[in-house]
mmCIF file of C-alpha atoms and ligand atoms in Angstrom:
data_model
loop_
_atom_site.group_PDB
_atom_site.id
_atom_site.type_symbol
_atom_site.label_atom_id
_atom_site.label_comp_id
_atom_site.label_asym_id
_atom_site.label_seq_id
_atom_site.Cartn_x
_atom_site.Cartn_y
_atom_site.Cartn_z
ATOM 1 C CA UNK A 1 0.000 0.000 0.000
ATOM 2 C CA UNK A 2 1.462 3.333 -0.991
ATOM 3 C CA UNK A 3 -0.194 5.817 2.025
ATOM 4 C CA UNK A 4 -2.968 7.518 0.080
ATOM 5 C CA UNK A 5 -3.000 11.183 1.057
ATOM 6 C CA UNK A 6 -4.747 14.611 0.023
ATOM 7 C CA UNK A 7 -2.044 15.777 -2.298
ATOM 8 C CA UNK A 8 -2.858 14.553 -5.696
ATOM 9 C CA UNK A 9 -1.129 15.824 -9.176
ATOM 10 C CA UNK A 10 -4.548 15.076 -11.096
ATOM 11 C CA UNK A 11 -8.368 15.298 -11.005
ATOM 12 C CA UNK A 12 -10.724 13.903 -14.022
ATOM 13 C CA UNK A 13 -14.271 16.355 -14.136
ATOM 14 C CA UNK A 14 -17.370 16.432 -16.653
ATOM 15 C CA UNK A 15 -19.266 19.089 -17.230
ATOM 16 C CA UNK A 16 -23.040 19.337 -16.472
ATOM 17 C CA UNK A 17 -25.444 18.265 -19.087
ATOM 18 C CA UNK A 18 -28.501 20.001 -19.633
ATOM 19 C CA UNK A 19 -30.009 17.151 -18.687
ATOM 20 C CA UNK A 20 -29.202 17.772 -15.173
ATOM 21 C CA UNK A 21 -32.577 18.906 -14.559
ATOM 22 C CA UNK A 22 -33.602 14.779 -14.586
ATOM 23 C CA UNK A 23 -30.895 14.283 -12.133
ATOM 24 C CA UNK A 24 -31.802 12.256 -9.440
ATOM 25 C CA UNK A 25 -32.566 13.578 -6.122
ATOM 26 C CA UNK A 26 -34.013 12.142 -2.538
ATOM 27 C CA UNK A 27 -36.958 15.259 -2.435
ATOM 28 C CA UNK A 28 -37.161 17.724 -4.868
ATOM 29 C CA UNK A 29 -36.090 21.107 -3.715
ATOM 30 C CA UNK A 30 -36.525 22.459 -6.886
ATOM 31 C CA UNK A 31 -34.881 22.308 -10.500
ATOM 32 C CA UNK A 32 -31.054 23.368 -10.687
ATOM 33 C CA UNK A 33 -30.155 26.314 -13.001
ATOM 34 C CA UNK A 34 -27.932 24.818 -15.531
ATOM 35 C CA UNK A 35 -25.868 28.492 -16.112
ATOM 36 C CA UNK A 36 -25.388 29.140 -12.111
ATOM 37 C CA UNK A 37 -24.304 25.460 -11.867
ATOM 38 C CA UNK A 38 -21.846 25.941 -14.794
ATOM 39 C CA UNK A 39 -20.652 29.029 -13.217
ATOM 40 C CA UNK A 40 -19.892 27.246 -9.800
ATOM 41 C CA UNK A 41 -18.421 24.129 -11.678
ATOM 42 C CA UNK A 42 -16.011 26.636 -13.302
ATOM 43 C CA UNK A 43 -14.894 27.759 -10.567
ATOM 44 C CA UNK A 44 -14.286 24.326 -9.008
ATOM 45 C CA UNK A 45 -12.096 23.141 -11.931
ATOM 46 C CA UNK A 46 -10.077 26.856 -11.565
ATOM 47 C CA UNK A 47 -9.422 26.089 -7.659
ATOM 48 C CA UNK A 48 -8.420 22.475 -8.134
ATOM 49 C CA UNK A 49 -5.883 24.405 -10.630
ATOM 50 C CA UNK A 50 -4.748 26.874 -8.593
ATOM 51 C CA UNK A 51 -2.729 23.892 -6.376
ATOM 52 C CA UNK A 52 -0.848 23.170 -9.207
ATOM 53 C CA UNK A 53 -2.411 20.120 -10.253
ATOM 54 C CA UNK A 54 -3.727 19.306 -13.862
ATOM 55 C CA UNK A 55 -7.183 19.129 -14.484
ATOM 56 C CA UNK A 56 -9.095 16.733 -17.423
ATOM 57 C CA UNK A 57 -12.397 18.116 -18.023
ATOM 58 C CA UNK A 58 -14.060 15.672 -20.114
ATOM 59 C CA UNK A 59 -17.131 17.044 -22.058
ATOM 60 C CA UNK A 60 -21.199 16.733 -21.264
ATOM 61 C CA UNK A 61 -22.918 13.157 -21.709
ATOM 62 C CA UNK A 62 -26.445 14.101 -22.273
ATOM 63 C CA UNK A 63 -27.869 10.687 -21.911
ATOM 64 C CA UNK A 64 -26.565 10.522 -18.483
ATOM 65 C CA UNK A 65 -28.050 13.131 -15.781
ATOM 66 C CA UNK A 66 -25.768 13.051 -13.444
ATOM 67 C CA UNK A 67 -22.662 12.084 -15.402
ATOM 68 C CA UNK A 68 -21.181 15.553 -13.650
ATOM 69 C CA UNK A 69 -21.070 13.469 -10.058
ATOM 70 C CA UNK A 70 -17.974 11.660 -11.607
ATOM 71 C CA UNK A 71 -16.896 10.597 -8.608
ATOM 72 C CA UNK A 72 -19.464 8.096 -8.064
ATOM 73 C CA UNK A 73 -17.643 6.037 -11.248
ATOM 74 C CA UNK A 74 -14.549 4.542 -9.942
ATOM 75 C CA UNK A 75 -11.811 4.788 -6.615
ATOM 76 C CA UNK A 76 -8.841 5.862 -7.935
ATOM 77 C CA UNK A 77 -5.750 4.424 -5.172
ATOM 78 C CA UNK A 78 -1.878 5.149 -5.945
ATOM 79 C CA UNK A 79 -1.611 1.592 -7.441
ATOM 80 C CA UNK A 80 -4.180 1.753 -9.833
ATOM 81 C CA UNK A 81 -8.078 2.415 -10.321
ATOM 82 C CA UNK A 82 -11.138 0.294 -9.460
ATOM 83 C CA UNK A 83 -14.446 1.248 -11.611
ATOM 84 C CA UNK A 84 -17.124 0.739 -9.619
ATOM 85 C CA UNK A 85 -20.832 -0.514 -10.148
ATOM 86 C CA UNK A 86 -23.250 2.144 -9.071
ATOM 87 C CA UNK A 87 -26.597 1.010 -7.265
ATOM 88 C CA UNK A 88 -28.486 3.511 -8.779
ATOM 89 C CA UNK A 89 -29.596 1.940 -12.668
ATOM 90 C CA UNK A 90 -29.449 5.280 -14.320
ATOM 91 C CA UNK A 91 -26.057 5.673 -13.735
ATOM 92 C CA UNK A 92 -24.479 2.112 -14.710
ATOM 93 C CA UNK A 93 -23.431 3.387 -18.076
ATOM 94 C CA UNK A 94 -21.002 6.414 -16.692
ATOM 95 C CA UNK A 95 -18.756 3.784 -16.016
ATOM 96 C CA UNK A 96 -17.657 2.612 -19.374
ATOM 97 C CA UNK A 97 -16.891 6.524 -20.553
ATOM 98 C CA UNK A 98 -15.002 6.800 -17.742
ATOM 99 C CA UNK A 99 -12.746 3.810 -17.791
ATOM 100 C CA UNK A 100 -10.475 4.904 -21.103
ATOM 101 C CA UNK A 101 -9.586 8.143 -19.816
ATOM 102 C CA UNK A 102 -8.637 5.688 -16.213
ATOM 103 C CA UNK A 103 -6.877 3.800 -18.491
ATOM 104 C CA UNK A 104 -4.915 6.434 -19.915
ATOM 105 C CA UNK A 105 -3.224 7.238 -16.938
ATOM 106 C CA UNK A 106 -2.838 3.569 -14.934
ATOM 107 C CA UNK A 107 -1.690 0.709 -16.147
ATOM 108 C CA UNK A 108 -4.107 -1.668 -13.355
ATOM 109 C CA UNK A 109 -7.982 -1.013 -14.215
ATOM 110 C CA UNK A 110 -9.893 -3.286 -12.040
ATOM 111 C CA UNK A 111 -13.445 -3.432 -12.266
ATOM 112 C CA UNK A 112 -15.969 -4.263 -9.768
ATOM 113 C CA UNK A 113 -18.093 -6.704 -11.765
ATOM 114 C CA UNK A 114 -21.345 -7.723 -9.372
ATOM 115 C CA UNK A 115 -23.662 -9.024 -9.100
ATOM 116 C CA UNK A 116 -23.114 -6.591 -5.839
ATOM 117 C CA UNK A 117 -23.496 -2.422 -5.765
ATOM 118 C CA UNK A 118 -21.124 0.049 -4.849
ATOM 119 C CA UNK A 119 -20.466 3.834 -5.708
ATOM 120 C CA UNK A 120 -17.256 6.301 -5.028
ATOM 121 C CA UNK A 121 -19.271 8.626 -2.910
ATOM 122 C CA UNK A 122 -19.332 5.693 -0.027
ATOM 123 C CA UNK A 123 -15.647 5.299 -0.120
ATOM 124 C CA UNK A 124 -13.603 7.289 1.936
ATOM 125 C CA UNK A 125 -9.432 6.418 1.783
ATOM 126 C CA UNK A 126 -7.367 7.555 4.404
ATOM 127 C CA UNK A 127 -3.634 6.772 5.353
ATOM 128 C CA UNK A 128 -4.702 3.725 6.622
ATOM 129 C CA UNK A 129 -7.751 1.726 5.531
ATOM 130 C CA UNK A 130 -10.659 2.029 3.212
ATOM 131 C CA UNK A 131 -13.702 3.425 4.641
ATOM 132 C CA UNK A 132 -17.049 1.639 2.730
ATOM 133 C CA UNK A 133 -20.144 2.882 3.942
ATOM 134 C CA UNK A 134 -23.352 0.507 2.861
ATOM 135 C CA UNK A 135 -26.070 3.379 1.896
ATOM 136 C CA UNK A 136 -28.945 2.907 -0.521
ATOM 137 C CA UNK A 137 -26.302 2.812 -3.240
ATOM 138 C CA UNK A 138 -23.820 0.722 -1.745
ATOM 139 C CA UNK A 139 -24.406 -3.517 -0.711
ATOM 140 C CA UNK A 140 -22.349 -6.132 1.376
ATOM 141 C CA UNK A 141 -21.625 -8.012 -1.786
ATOM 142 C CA UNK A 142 -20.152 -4.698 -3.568
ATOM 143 C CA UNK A 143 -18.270 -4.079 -0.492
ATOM 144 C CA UNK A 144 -16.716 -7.906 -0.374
ATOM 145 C CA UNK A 145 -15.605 -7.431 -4.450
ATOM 146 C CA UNK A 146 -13.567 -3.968 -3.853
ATOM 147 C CA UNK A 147 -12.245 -5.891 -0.906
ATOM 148 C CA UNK A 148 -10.813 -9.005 -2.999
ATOM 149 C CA UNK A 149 -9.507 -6.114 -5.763
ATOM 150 C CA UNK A 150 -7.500 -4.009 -3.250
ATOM 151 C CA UNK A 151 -6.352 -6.822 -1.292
ATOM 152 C CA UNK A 152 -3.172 -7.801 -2.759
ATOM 153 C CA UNK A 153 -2.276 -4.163 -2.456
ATOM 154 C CA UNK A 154 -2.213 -4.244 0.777
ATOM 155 C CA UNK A 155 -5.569 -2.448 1.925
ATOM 156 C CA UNK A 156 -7.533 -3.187 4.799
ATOM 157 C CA UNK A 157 -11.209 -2.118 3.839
ATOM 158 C CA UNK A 158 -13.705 -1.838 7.020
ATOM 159 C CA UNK A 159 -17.249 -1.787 6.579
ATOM 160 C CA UNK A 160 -19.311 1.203 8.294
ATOM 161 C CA UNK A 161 -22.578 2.619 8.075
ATOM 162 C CA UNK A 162 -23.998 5.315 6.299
ATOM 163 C CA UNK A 163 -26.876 7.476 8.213
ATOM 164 C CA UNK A 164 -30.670 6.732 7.482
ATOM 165 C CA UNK A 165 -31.870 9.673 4.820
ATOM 166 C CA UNK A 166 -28.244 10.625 3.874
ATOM 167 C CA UNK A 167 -27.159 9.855 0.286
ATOM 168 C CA UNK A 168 -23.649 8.613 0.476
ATOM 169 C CA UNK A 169 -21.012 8.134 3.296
ATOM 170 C CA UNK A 170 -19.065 11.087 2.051
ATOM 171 C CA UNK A 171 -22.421 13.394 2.092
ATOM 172 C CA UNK A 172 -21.187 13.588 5.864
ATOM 173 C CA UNK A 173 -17.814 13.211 6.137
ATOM 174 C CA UNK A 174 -14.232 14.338 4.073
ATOM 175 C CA UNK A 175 -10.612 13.665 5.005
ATOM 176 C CA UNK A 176 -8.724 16.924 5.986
ATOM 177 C CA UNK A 177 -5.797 15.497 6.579
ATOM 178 C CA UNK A 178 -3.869 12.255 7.132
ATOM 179 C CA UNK A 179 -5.495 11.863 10.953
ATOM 180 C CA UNK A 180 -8.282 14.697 10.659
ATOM 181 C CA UNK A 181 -11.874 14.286 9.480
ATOM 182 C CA UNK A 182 -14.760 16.230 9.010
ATOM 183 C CA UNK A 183 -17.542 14.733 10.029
ATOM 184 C CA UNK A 184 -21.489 15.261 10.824
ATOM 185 C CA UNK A 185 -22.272 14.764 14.417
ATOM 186 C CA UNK A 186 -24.976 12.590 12.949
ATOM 187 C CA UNK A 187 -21.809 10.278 11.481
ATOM 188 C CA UNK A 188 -19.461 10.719 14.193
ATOM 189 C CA UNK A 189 -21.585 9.393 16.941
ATOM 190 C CA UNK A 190 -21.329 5.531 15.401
ATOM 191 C CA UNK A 191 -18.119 6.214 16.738
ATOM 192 C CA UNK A 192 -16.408 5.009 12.975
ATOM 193 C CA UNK A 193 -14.305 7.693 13.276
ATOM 194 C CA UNK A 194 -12.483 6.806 16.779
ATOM 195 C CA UNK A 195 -9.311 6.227 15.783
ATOM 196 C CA UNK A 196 -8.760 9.973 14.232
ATOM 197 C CA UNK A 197 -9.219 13.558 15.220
ATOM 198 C CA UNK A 198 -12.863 15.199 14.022
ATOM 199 C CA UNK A 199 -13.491 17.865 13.696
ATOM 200 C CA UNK A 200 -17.752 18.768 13.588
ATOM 201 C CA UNK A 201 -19.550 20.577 10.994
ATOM 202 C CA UNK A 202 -21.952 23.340 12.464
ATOM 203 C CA UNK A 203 -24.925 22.605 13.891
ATOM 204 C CA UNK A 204 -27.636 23.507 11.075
ATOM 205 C CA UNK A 205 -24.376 23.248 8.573
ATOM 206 C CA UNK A 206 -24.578 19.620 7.730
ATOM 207 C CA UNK A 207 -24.310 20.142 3.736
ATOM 208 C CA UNK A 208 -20.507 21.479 4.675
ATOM 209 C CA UNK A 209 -19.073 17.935 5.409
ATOM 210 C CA UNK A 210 -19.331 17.097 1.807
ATOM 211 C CA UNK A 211 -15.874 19.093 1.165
ATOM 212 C CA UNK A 212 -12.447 17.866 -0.497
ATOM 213 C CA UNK A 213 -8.856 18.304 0.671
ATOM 214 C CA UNK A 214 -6.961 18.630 -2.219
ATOM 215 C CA UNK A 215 -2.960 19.899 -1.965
ATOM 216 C CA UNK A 216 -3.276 23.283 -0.033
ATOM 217 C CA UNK A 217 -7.032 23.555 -0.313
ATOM 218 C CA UNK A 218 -9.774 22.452 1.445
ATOM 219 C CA UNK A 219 -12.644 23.474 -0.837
ATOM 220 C CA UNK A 220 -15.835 23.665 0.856
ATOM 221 C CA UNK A 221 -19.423 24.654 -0.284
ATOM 222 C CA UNK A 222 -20.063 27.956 0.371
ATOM 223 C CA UNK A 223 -22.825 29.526 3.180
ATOM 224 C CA UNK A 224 -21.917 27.725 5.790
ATOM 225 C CA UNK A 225 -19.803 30.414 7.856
ATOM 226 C CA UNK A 226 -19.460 28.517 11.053
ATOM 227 C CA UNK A 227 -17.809 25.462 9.711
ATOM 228 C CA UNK A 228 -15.822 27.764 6.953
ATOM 229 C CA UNK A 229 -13.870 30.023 10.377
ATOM 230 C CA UNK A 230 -13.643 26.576 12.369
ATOM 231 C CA UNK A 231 -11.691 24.730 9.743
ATOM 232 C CA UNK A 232 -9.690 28.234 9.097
ATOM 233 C CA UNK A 233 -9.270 28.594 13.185
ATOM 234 C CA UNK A 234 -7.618 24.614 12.962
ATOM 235 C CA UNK A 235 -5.131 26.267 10.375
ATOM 236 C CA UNK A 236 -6.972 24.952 6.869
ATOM 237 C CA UNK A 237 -6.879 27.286 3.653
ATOM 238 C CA UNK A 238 -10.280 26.655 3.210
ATOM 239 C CA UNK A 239 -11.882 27.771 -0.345
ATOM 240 C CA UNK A 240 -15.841 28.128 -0.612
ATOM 241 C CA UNK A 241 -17.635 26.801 -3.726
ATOM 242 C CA UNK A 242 -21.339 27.963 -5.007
ATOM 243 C CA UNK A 243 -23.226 24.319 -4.630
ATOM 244 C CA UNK A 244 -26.260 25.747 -4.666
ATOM 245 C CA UNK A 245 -27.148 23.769 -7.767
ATOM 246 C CA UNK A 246 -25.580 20.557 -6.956
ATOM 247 C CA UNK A 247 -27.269 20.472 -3.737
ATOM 248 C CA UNK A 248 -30.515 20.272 -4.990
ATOM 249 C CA UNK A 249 -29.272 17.029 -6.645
ATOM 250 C CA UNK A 250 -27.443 15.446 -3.383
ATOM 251 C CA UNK A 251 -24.307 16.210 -4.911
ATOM 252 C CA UNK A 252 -21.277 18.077 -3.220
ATOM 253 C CA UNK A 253 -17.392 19.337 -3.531
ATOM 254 C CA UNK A 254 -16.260 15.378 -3.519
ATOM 255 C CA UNK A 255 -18.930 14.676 -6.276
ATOM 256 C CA UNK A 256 -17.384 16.403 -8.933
ATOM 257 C CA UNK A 257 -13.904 14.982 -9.159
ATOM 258 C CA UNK A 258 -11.805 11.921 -9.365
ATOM 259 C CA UNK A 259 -8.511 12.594 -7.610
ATOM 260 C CA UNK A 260 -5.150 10.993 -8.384
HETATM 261 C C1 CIR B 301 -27.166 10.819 -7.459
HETATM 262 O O1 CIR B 301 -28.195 10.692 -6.774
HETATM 263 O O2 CIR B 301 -26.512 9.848 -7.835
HETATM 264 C C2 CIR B 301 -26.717 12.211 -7.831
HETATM 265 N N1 CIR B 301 -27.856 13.039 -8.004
HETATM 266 C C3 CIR B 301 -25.799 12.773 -6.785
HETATM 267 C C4 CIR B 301 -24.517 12.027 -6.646
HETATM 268 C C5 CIR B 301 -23.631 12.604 -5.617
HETATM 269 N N2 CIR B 301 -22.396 11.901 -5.575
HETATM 270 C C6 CIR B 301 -21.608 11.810 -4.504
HETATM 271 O O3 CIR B 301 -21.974 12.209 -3.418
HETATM 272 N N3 CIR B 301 -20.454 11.160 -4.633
#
């Protein structure tokens, strides 16, 4: 295992489709605007750039609502990249238009085959195991499969549990640093965080966990003001993101990227 870590040298995005409107969504909160969501999801790509790193933007699949939530597609580990299966039907196809621009940068593509479920936004990797959290999306027998494909790279992969009514396991939680996560109380309290340092979102500011460390950054959605001067108060550059948009669709700052 080569320690996974928050400084990365690549992300892979997609730009919103018009489609987006279909997205999926747990309750409708009403229908994204396409141009404000563009706007924010430049301004995403232009951040990840600012650390340095090199960004692919890969252009709009209009068949495929949520094809911006890239993220959801595959785990991407310093050994290679596992494509996932994603629980939710609609979705299934991303996968193959993501894995030749996967392949273009690793030489090990693994695939997570089924008949089991599982989707990037329940996997959190820190320095030393692979968080899976079962959700909606996310099954036991999805879980077992990205076990037996990390194994011989020496990850340990522990099961947890994703809260009732919250999409994904990373909807409440994001790595801030190699020991430090940002959690949900909600989350935290199954006490699968116990070996590390949290730090809490806001009371009221739940949306903020779904945030990214990436290099320098920690980019975070923007309106939540309590959680923004805690993380700067514990010494994070923290950069604030419209999500507006997104967030009507479930979707947040880890969403939007593959990181490698
Ligand atoms: C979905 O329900 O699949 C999308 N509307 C949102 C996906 C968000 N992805 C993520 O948290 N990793």
């Amino acid at each position: 295992m080569n320690e996974p870590s928050y400084e990365f040298a690549r992300a892979i995005t997609r730009a919103p489709c018009k489609n987006i409107i279909d997205g999926l969504r747990a309750v409708d909160i009403g229908t994204p605007d396409f141009t404000q969501m563009c706007h924010d999801h430049t301004l995403y790509i232009q951040t990840l750039r600012e650390t340095g790193a090199t960004v692919i933007e890969l252009p709009f699949l209009e068949n495929y609502p949520d094809s911006v939530f890239v993220e959801d597609t595959a785990l991407c580990l310093p050994e290679g990249a596992i494509l996932m299966k994603p629980g939710a039907p609609s979705r299934l196809g991303e996968v193959a238009h993501m894995a030749p621009h996967l392949r273009e940068f690793y030489d090990d593509v693994r695939e997570v085959k089924g008949p089991g479920h599982i989707e990037g936004g329940d996997i959190l990797t820190t320095s030393k195991e692979i968080l899976v959290g079962l959700s909606e999306r996310t099954d036991m027998e999805g879980v077992e499969e990205l076990r037996s494909l990390v194994k011989d790279w020496g990850y340990t992969v522990r099961i947890v549990n994703t809260p009732a009514g919250v999409l994904h396991f990373k909807t409440d939680c994001s790595l801030l640093d190699t020991n430090t996560i940002l959690s949900t109380k909600r989350l935290a309290v199954s006490g699968c965080f116990k070996d590390y340092r949290v730090l809490h979102t806001a009371e009221g500011e739940e949306a903020a966990a779904n945030s990214i460390r990436f290099n320098q950054f920690v980019l975070l959605p923007s309106g939540f003001p309590k959680t923004a001067q805690m993380l700067h108060d514990n010494g994070y550059d923290v950069r604030e993101i419209g999500n507006t948009e997104c967030a009507k669709l479930d979707g947040g700052m880890s969403c939007l990227s593959l990181r490698f």
